[in-house]
Amino acid sequence: MESKRKRKTKASALLLVSALFVGLLAGCGGSGGNGAASKENGSGKEAAAGNDNSPITFSLFSADPSPNWTGMKDEIGKAITEKTGVTLDAEFAVGDPQQKVALIASSGEYPDLISAKNDISKLVDAGAMLDLTDLIDKYAPNIKKVLGDSIKRARYSDEDHAIYAIPTYAGVGQEYFQAGGGFELQHRAVAEAGYPEIRTVKDYENVIKNYIEKHPTDENGNKNIGLTLNADDWYMYITVTNPAFYTTGSPDDGEYAIDVDTQKVTYHFRRPAEKEYFRWLNHMNDIGLLDPESFVQKYDQYKAKIATGRVIGLIDQDWAYGDAEKALKAAGKFDQGYGHYPVTLTEEYKETSFWPTGFMAGYGIGISKDCKDPVRAIKFLDYLASDEGQVLLNWGIEGKHYKVENGKRVIPKEISDRKVNDATNFTKETGIGLYNTLGVHYGDGVKDPSGNYYTTNFPEQIQNSYNEVEKKTLAAYNVKSWRELFPKEEEFKVRPWGAAWNIAIPGDSEIVVLDNKLKDITWKRIPEAILAKPADFDKVWDAYMKDLEKAGVEKAETLREELVKQRVKLWNE
Amino acid sequence: MRAAANIPDGTPNRGKRTESKAASRKRFWKTFRNQKYLYLMSIPFVIWVFVFSYLPLWGWTMAFQKYKPARSFFEQEWVGFEHFKALFHDEQFLLSLRNTLAMSTMGLIAGFVFPILFAILLNEVRLSFFKRFAQTISYLPHFVSWVVAAGIVTKMLSTDNGLVNDVLLGLGLIHEPIQFMAKGHLFWGIVTLSDVWKETGWNAIIYLAAIAGIGPELYEAARVDGASRFRQIWHITLPGIRPTIIVLLIMSVGNLLNIGFEKQFLLGNNLVTDYSQVLDLYSLKYGLGMGRYSFGTAINIFNSVISVALLFTINGIFKRTTKESLL
């Protein structure tokens, strides 16, 4: 009896151990498989001969996530492969791309095509990127045509005039017809307030306050929420810290405010006006209009909350809360959708969302030195930049995703409905929107030789996409789109450096560490200041300013100023 | 353990120090021949350990360089202990070290007390169906990923219809919902408790196995002598699983600094960073994340040195006091 029991224990222990090992081996087997697969791709080398469209696979790394990517199995992907012979074996960063790029840089094994945004500097430092200047000159007439004079903005730096990345993020000649930012209010709240002018944070606050006073709870007895923020990781920038400069007359230059004439750089939180903005948020918290969970909730909780329709006001960008609003629209609660208002701290400021930058080179796609056939690669990118390629990426396939009526490209009703209501599946099937940041392209508002817009974002199209409630609200404010509420681009002086967040920082610069330290301090102190008792606000703020000085904010400003001045010289000489 | 028992000539010779070297070598070869299959079978794992644990040690040289990728070893610039100096002067690092040690110590204590208690209680349950049922239920959370678990915890502690606040309000213990996740001094406790919820059942398995290995004749003898259930636990069960406890304890002390960062990363937010930042997260953010390979390596060397020191200390203490040890 006793020995039997022991044996049983032993057997189960053995089982456990072997299960562990099997798991281990399976893990190893998995990675081994990947290695084999990438090798197979490598053997495509022989297939690449000269000018043909024979099948070739390029590996690609992109620093932006692309959850709907199907490995070019979508309709546009197939069309591209047919035209160029190229299939992309793509990897998209999930989460913070910085670490992934750092790993790629140190591994010494580079994908053929790399789109690394600002982190490109790590790869350039490692000598991973090819200088594309000659390749573009010889093999890429379309890229040259689209970029025109702006191509000098693609040069890497003042010391190194090589082109390591072709600017594929910004559209050439881009006009903005859509406003997705500013401050958001539910249509029902502005309707109830009788569509008052919403210009300052006080106006905004009053609309929310009145609505909450009249309707403290929703129909199920759950509390309505005045304003909620999303402070989960980098969304902190979007809903908490960036609005501080948008509302106080300074444009988005990352974490810095730069004087447009003297290029004097200030860490933007050190501007006195911004202190007042955060004092207002503090006040909102004090009077109970700010959701107490603002700094605790995660992104999915934030979206879930908005999707209940209980949140009256947001300070966010539509691409960040869009999923939640889609859920509201799907449920037919159109009056709980949001409009965008150009709110500023006081009347003396202009909302700066649309402060022009000129053509924003910087982010883009490059070819690595490991690329098996750079000529084929640049030709592939050139195809994407051709008129044919651009129309394909934006509009899709003629007869399938759009029709040409009297020489005008038109999207049939059922297609545009699917685009809005079944967006994920539609993207996966057609590939529309998946390839836009891979190729050099014209921006919204530019017309091709046939007189049609290159992109599907143009005024009529946008106005058609609004729902009835939205149209009603817009009509009440006498405009046709949210964009018209915001100041025009012509009201501002073009920033000669583009935008500071888009300046790549040399890999060994001290700025990287300084910036991160400042960010850590800011992300800790700002919530603290907002949630403090109003009487303590100044005290917390002073401590915050002291922390910044101790962490070397002045040095960071000086170093940043050098970079900005170099950029101004590089782009405008 | 079986292998050790197969060496009959190991123990009796202990006293004879005068024995010649040649003889001992001969005996080694004899044992080796006897157990050649065992040795053969261990070779893959020795190679595995060598490749994954020893080869990477070469990378430690990075910590003393200003490492830049894509340069050969000889082109790197040597900077000595500069990265270590920078590390020890960084407040963030010291804060992370404090948080790591605090949370791992709390986790260590909770991670021993609860599973052992649970295993003993479960072992005393006579109804075998209920026993199995309870065990299965208790280790299920182990298979839930931290991402999901963190979501559950935050939702439960939420002020907006969170279960914990609702219960406390309902009982009249508090009048205002408490923002649990926004209070830094509660963070360590929340992490420890969620860990207890998630891992107690799973960690109890190994103790249950150890308890199952205790001969039933001991309990029978104790019962004959009139020992109560509690006495049986105290004098038979606990001493019976002591070796298991000590081995596990020594191993986890060695891992005190390597607690990972999932929990802290997922449960933390900007309001509690002073309490939630841990070493692994620090090295990821300030090391690799910024392309500071050398700095990241320096942090990990520091980690390893402390871990090894802790391991030997605790092992030595147990060797002295209980004559039981790992090494």
PDB file of N, CA and C in Angstrom, chain A residues 295-348:
ATOM      1  N   PHE A 295      -6.733  59.224 -14.006  1.00  0.00           N
ATOM      2  CA  PHE A 295      -5.306  58.870 -14.023  1.00  0.00           C
ATOM      3  C   PHE A 295      -5.054  57.438 -13.616  1.00  0.00           C
ATOM      4  N   VAL A 296      -6.115  56.708 -13.357  1.00  0.00           N
ATOM      5  CA  VAL A 296      -5.965  55.333 -12.903  1.00  0.00           C
ATOM      6  C   VAL A 296      -6.357  54.348 -13.987  1.00  0.00           C
ATOM      7  N   GLN A 297      -7.381  54.736 -14.769  1.00  0.00           N
ATOM      8  CA  GLN A 297      -7.940  53.785 -15.722  1.00  0.00           C
ATOM      9  C   GLN A 297      -6.960  53.475 -16.848  1.00  0.00           C
ATOM     10  N   LYS A 298      -7.157  52.282 -17.415  1.00  0.00           N
ATOM     11  CA  LYS A 298      -6.381  51.879 -18.575  1.00  0.00           C
ATOM     12  C   LYS A 298      -7.156  52.275 -19.828  1.00  0.00           C
ATOM     13  N   TYR A 299      -6.456  52.203 -20.945  1.00  0.00           N
ATOM     14  CA  TYR A 299      -7.041  52.657 -22.206  1.00  0.00           C
ATOM     15  C   TYR A 299      -8.357  51.934 -22.517  1.00  0.00           C
ATOM     16  N   ASP A 300      -8.389  50.617 -22.296  1.00  0.00           N
ATOM     17  CA  ASP A 300      -9.618  49.890 -22.636  1.00  0.00           C
ATOM     18  C   ASP A 300     -10.778  50.283 -21.720  1.00  0.00           C
ATOM     19  N   GLN A 301     -10.457  50.577 -20.454  1.00  0.00           N
ATOM     20  CA  GLN A 301     -11.519  51.025 -19.554  1.00  0.00           C
ATOM     21  C   GLN A 301     -12.055  52.388 -19.983  1.00  0.00           C
ATOM     22  N   TYR A 302     -11.120  53.222 -20.429  1.00  0.00           N
ATOM     23  CA  TYR A 302     -11.488  54.557 -20.906  1.00  0.00           C
ATOM     24  C   TYR A 302     -12.452  54.436 -22.083  1.00  0.00           C
ATOM     25  N   LYS A 303     -12.087  53.561 -23.023  1.00  0.00           N
ATOM     26  CA  LYS A 303     -12.949  53.404 -24.190  1.00  0.00           C
ATOM     27  C   LYS A 303     -14.294  52.801 -23.795  1.00  0.00           C
ATOM     28  N   ALA A 304     -14.257  51.839 -22.886  1.00  0.00           N
ATOM     29  CA  ALA A 304     -15.503  51.195 -22.458  1.00  0.00           C
ATOM     30  C   ALA A 304     -16.432  52.229 -21.827  1.00  0.00           C
ATOM     31  N   LYS A 305     -15.843  53.135 -21.051  1.00  0.00           N
ATOM     32  CA  LYS A 305     -16.627  54.171 -20.386  1.00  0.00           C
ATOM     33  C   LYS A 305     -17.288  55.079 -21.415  1.00  0.00           C
ATOM     34  N   ILE A 306     -16.530  55.497 -22.419  1.00  0.00           N
ATOM     35  CA  ILE A 306     -17.089  56.371 -23.445  1.00  0.00           C
ATOM     36  C   ILE A 306     -18.204  55.649 -24.197  1.00  0.00           C
ATOM     37  N   ALA A 307     -17.986  54.351 -24.422  1.00  0.00           N
ATOM     38  CA  ALA A 307     -18.972  53.588 -25.190  1.00  0.00           C
ATOM     39  C   ALA A 307     -20.304  53.465 -24.455  1.00  0.00           C
ATOM     40  N   THR A 308     -20.320  53.701 -23.141  1.00  0.00           N
ATOM     41  CA  THR A 308     -21.600  53.674 -22.431  1.00  0.00           C
ATOM     42  C   THR A 308     -22.403  54.946 -22.693  1.00  0.00           C
ATOM     43  N   GLY A 309     -21.730  55.962 -23.270  1.00  0.00           N
ATOM     44  CA  GLY A 309     -22.416  57.208 -23.574  1.00  0.00           C
ATOM     45  C   GLY A 309     -22.566  58.121 -22.376  1.00  0.00           C
ATOM     46  N   ARG A 310     -21.914  57.787 -21.259  1.00  0.00           N
ATOM     47  CA  ARG A 310     -22.099  58.588 -20.050  1.00  0.00           C
ATOM     48  C   ARG A 310     -21.137  59.768 -19.953  1.00  0.00           C
ATOM     49  N   VAL A 311     -20.135  59.793 -20.832  1.00  0.00           N
ATOM     50  CA  VAL A 311     -19.117  60.839 -20.733  1.00  0.00           C
ATOM     51  C   VAL A 311     -19.519  62.039 -21.600  1.00  0.00           C
ATOM     52  N   ILE A 312     -19.683  63.189 -20.970  1.00  0.00           N
ATOM     53  CA  ILE A 312     -20.173  64.367 -21.695  1.00  0.00           C
ATOM     54  C   ILE A 312     -19.058  65.027 -22.494  1.00  0.00           C
ATOM     55  N   GLY A 313     -17.892  65.169 -21.888  1.00  0.00           N
ATOM     56  CA  GLY A 313     -16.811  65.882 -22.556  1.00  0.00           C
ATOM     57  C   GLY A 313     -15.528  65.074 -22.612  1.00  0.00           C
ATOM     58  N   LEU A 314     -14.767  65.292 -23.686  1.00  0.00           N
ATOM     59  CA  LEU A 314     -13.458  64.654 -23.827  1.00  0.00           C
ATOM     60  C   LEU A 314     -12.462  65.714 -24.249  1.00  0.00           C
ATOM     61  N   ILE A 315     -11.182  65.434 -23.999  1.00  0.00           N
ATOM     62  CA  ILE A 315     -10.129  66.257 -24.581  1.00  0.00           C
ATOM     63  C   ILE A 315      -9.192  65.255 -25.226  1.00  0.00           C
ATOM     64  N   ASP A 316      -9.437  64.944 -26.481  1.00  0.00           N
ATOM     65  CA  ASP A 316      -8.748  63.805 -27.066  1.00  0.00           C
ATOM     66  C   ASP A 316      -8.699  63.993 -28.579  1.00  0.00           C
ATOM     67  N   GLN A 317      -8.178  62.993 -29.279  1.00  0.00           N
ATOM     68  CA  GLN A 317      -8.172  63.002 -30.739  1.00  0.00           C
ATOM     69  C   GLN A 317      -9.100  61.896 -31.202  1.00  0.00           C
ATOM     70  N   ASP A 318      -9.797  62.110 -32.336  1.00  0.00           N
ATOM     71  CA  ASP A 318     -10.809  61.113 -32.731  1.00  0.00           C
ATOM     72  C   ASP A 318     -10.218  59.729 -32.968  1.00  0.00           C
ATOM     73  N   TRP A 319      -8.948  59.667 -33.421  1.00  0.00           N
ATOM     74  CA  TRP A 319      -8.395  58.333 -33.669  1.00  0.00           C
ATOM     75  C   TRP A 319      -8.175  57.565 -32.371  1.00  0.00           C
ATOM     76  N   ALA A 320      -8.145  58.269 -31.252  1.00  0.00           N
ATOM     77  CA  ALA A 320      -7.914  57.571 -29.993  1.00  0.00           C
ATOM     78  C   ALA A 320      -9.216  57.076 -29.357  1.00  0.00           C
ATOM     79  N   TYR A 321     -10.298  57.873 -29.470  1.00  0.00           N
ATOM     80  CA  TYR A 321     -11.553  57.424 -28.856  1.00  0.00           C
ATOM     81  C   TYR A 321     -12.536  56.913 -29.898  1.00  0.00           C
ATOM     82  N   GLY A 322     -12.103  56.893 -31.193  1.00  0.00           N
ATOM     83  CA  GLY A 322     -12.995  56.551 -32.296  1.00  0.00           C
ATOM     84  C   GLY A 322     -13.723  55.222 -32.136  1.00  0.00           C
ATOM     85  N   ASP A 323     -13.024  54.198 -31.647  1.00  0.00           N
ATOM     86  CA  ASP A 323     -13.660  52.884 -31.478  1.00  0.00           C
ATOM     87  C   ASP A 323     -14.895  52.986 -30.601  1.00  0.00           C
ATOM     88  N   ALA A 324     -14.751  53.768 -29.518  1.00  0.00           N
ATOM     89  CA  ALA A 324     -15.855  53.881 -28.571  1.00  0.00           C
ATOM     90  C   ALA A 324     -17.020  54.620 -29.210  1.00  0.00           C
ATOM     91  N   GLU A 325     -16.699  55.670 -29.978  1.00  0.00           N
ATOM     92  CA  GLU A 325     -17.779  56.429 -30.612  1.00  0.00           C
ATOM     93  C   GLU A 325     -18.480  55.570 -31.668  1.00  0.00           C
ATOM     94  N   LYS A 326     -17.695  54.707 -32.326  1.00  0.00           N
ATOM     95  CA  LYS A 326     -18.295  53.802 -33.301  1.00  0.00           C
ATOM     96  C   LYS A 326     -19.344  52.928 -32.627  1.00  0.00           C
ATOM     97  N   ALA A 327     -19.012  52.462 -31.419  1.00  0.00           N
ATOM     98  CA  ALA A 327     -19.966  51.611 -30.690  1.00  0.00           C
ATOM     99  C   ALA A 327     -21.249  52.387 -30.414  1.00  0.00           C
ATOM    100  N   LEU A 328     -21.109  53.668 -30.041  1.00  0.00           N
ATOM    101  CA  LEU A 328     -22.292  54.490 -29.787  1.00  0.00           C
ATOM    102  C   LEU A 328     -23.127  54.654 -31.046  1.00  0.00           C
ATOM    103  N   LYS A 329     -22.431  54.884 -32.165  1.00  0.00           N
ATOM    104  CA  LYS A 329     -23.154  55.067 -33.427  1.00  0.00           C
ATOM    105  C   LYS A 329     -23.851  53.780 -33.828  1.00  0.00           C
ATOM    106  N   ALA A 330     -23.155  52.661 -33.627  1.00  0.00           N
ATOM    107  CA  ALA A 330     -23.750  51.372 -33.988  1.00  0.00           C
ATOM    108  C   ALA A 330     -25.019  51.131 -33.185  1.00  0.00           C
ATOM    109  N   ALA A 331     -25.052  51.658 -31.955  1.00  0.00           N
ATOM    110  CA  ALA A 331     -26.234  51.491 -31.105  1.00  0.00           C
ATOM    111  C   ALA A 331     -27.279  52.559 -31.404  1.00  0.00           C
ATOM    112  N   GLY A 332     -26.995  53.403 -32.384  1.00  0.00           N
ATOM    113  CA  GLY A 332     -27.961  54.429 -32.766  1.00  0.00           C
ATOM    114  C   GLY A 332     -27.991  55.625 -31.830  1.00  0.00           C
ATOM    115  N   LYS A 333     -27.016  55.713 -30.924  1.00  0.00           N
ATOM    116  CA  LYS A 333     -27.019  56.854 -29.994  1.00  0.00           C
ATOM    117  C   LYS A 333     -26.201  57.994 -30.585  1.00  0.00           C
ATOM    118  N   PHE A 334     -26.688  58.539 -31.701  1.00  0.00           N
ATOM    119  CA  PHE A 334     -25.893  59.552 -32.408  1.00  0.00           C
ATOM    120  C   PHE A 334     -25.732  60.831 -31.594  1.00  0.00           C
ATOM    121  N   ASP A 335     -26.721  61.161 -30.746  1.00  0.00           N
ATOM    122  CA  ASP A 335     -26.613  62.407 -29.979  1.00  0.00           C
ATOM    123  C   ASP A 335     -25.583  62.291 -28.861  1.00  0.00           C
ATOM    124  N   GLN A 336     -25.084  61.073 -28.631  1.00  0.00           N
ATOM    125  CA  GLN A 336     -24.010  60.931 -27.645  1.00  0.00           C
ATOM    126  C   GLN A 336     -22.633  60.874 -28.318  1.00  0.00           C
ATOM    127  N   GLY A 337     -22.610  61.125 -29.628  1.00  0.00           N
ATOM    128  CA  GLY A 337     -21.342  61.274 -30.339  1.00  0.00           C
ATOM    129  C   GLY A 337     -20.760  62.651 -30.041  1.00  0.00           C
ATOM    130  N   TYR A 338     -19.558  62.903 -30.560  1.00  0.00           N
ATOM    131  CA  TYR A 338     -18.853  64.111 -30.143  1.00  0.00           C
ATOM    132  C   TYR A 338     -18.576  65.078 -31.298  1.00  0.00           C
ATOM    133  N   GLY A 339     -18.650  66.364 -30.987  1.00  0.00           N
ATOM    134  CA  GLY A 339     -18.211  67.398 -31.907  1.00  0.00           C
ATOM    135  C   GLY A 339     -16.890  67.984 -31.415  1.00  0.00           C
ATOM    136  N   HIS A 340     -16.180  68.634 -32.322  1.00  0.00           N
ATOM    137  CA  HIS A 340     -14.850  69.155 -31.978  1.00  0.00           C
ATOM    138  C   HIS A 340     -14.876  70.676 -31.905  1.00  0.00           C
ATOM    139  N   TYR A 341     -14.368  71.237 -30.794  1.00  0.00           N
ATOM    140  CA  TYR A 341     -14.429  72.684 -30.614  1.00  0.00           C
ATOM    141  C   TYR A 341     -13.038  73.254 -30.325  1.00  0.00           C
ATOM    142  N   PRO A 342     -12.743  74.409 -30.932  1.00  0.00           N
ATOM    143  CA  PRO A 342     -11.402  74.997 -30.796  1.00  0.00           C
ATOM    144  C   PRO A 342     -11.260  75.750 -29.476  1.00  0.00           C
ATOM    145  N   VAL A 343     -11.250  75.029 -28.381  1.00  0.00           N
ATOM    146  CA  VAL A 343     -11.240  75.663 -27.066  1.00  0.00           C
ATOM    147  C   VAL A 343      -9.832  76.152 -26.716  1.00  0.00           C
ATOM    148  N   THR A 344      -9.770  77.344 -26.139  1.00  0.00           N
ATOM    149  CA  THR A 344      -8.492  77.839 -25.628  1.00  0.00           C
ATOM    150  C   THR A 344      -8.682  78.324 -24.202  1.00  0.00           C
ATOM    151  N   LEU A 345      -7.549  78.638 -23.555  1.00  0.00           N
ATOM    152  CA  LEU A 345      -7.612  79.018 -22.144  1.00  0.00           C
ATOM    153  C   LEU A 345      -8.425  80.302 -21.972  1.00  0.00           C
ATOM    154  N   THR A 346      -8.060  81.327 -22.760  1.00  0.00           N
ATOM    155  CA  THR A 346      -8.856  82.555 -22.770  1.00  0.00           C
ATOM    156  C   THR A 346      -8.964  83.033 -24.209  1.00  0.00           C
ATOM    157  N   GLU A 347      -9.730  84.082 -24.427  1.00  0.00           N
ATOM    158  CA  GLU A 347      -9.978  84.541 -25.792  1.00  0.00           C
ATOM    159  C   GLU A 347      -8.722  85.034 -26.501  1.00  0.00           C
ATOM    160  N   GLU A 348      -7.689  85.385 -25.732  1.00  0.00           N
ATOM    161  CA  GLU A 348      -6.515  85.976 -26.386  1.00  0.00           C
ATOM    162  C   GLU A 348      -5.717  84.952 -27.203  1.00  0.00           C
TER     163      GLU A 348
END
